[in-house]
PDB file of C-alpha atoms and ligand atoms in Angstrom:
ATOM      1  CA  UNK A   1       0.000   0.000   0.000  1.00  0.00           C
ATOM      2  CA  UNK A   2       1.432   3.892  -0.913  1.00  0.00           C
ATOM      3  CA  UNK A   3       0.738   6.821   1.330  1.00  0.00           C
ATOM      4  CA  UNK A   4      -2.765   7.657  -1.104  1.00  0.00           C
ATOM      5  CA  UNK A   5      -3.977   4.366   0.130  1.00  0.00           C
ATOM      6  CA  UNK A   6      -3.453   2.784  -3.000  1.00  0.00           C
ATOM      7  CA  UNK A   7      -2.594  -0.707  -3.524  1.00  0.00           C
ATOM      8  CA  UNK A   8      -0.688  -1.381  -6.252  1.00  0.00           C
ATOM      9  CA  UNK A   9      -0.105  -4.592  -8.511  1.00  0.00           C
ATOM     10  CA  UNK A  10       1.959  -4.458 -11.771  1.00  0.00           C
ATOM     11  CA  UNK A  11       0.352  -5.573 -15.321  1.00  0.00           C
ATOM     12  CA  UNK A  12       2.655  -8.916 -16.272  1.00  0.00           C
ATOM     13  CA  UNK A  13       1.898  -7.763 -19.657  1.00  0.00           C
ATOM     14  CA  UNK A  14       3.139  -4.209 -20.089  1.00  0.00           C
ATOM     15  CA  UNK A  15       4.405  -3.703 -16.584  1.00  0.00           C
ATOM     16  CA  UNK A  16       1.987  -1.123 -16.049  1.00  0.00           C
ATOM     17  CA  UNK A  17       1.403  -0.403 -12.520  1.00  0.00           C
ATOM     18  CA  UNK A  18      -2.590  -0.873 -11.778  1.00  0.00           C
ATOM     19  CA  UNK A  19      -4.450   0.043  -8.386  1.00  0.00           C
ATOM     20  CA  UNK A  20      -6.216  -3.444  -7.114  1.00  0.00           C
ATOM     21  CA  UNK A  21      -9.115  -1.349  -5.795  1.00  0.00           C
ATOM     22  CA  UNK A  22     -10.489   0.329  -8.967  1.00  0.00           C
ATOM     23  CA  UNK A  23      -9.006  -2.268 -11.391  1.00  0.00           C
ATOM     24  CA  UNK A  24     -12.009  -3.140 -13.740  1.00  0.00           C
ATOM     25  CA  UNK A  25      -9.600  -6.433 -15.527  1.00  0.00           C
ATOM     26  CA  UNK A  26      -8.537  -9.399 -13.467  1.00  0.00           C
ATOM     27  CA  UNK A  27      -7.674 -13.237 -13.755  1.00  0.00           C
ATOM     28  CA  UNK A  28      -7.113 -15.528 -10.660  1.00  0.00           C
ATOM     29  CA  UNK A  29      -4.667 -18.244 -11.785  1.00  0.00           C
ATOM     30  CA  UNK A  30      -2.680 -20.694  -9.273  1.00  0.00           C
ATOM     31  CA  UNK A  31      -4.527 -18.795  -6.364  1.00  0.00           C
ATOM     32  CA  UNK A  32      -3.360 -15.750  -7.326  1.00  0.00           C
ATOM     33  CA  UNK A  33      -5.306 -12.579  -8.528  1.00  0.00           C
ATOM     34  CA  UNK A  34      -3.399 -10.554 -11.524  1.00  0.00           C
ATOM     35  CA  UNK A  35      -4.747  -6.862 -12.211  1.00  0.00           C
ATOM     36  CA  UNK A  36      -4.217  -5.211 -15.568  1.00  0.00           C
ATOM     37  CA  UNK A  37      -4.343  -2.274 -17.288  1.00  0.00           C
ATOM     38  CA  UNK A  38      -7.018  -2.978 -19.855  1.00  0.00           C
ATOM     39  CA  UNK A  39      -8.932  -6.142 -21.571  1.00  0.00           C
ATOM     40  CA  UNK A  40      -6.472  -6.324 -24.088  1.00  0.00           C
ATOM     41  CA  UNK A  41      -4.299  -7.286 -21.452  1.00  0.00           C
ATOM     42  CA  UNK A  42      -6.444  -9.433 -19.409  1.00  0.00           C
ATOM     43  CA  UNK A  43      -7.037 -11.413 -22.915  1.00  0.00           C
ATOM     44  CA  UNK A  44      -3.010 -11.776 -23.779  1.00  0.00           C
ATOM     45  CA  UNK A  45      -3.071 -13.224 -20.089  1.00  0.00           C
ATOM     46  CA  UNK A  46      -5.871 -15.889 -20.010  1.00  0.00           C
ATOM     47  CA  UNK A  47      -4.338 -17.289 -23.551  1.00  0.00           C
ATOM     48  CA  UNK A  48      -1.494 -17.828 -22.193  1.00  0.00           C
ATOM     49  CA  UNK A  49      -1.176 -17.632 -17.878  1.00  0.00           C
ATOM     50  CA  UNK A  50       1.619 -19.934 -17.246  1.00  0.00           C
ATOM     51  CA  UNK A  51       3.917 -17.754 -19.969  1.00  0.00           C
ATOM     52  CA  UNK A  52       3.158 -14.324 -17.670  1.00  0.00           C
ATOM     53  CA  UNK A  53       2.502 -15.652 -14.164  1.00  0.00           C
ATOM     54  CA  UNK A  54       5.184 -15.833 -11.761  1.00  0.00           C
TER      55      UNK A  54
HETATM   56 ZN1  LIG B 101      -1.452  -3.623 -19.516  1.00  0.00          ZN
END
């Protein structure tokens, strides 16, 4: 969490840093929730988790 409150995750796609609470594109995979940016994203992810998920 930052001092606005914010937490932040990081797009595995393009790195872009997106805040968990207002993120509107999201995949659980292994357990784990991944935020991104946009569905373009979220779309590149589910095709391919295991490539992007760490
Ligand atoms: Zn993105």
């Amino acid at each position: 969490m930052n001092l606005r409150g914010e937490i932040l995750a990081k797009d595995p796609i393009c790195d872009m840093t997106v805040d968990e609470k207002t993120a509107k594109f999201k995949s659980d995979y292994k357990g784990k929730t991944y935020y991104f940016c946009s569905s373009a994203c979220k779309s590149t992810f589910d095709k391919n988790p295991g490539k992007y998920a760490k």
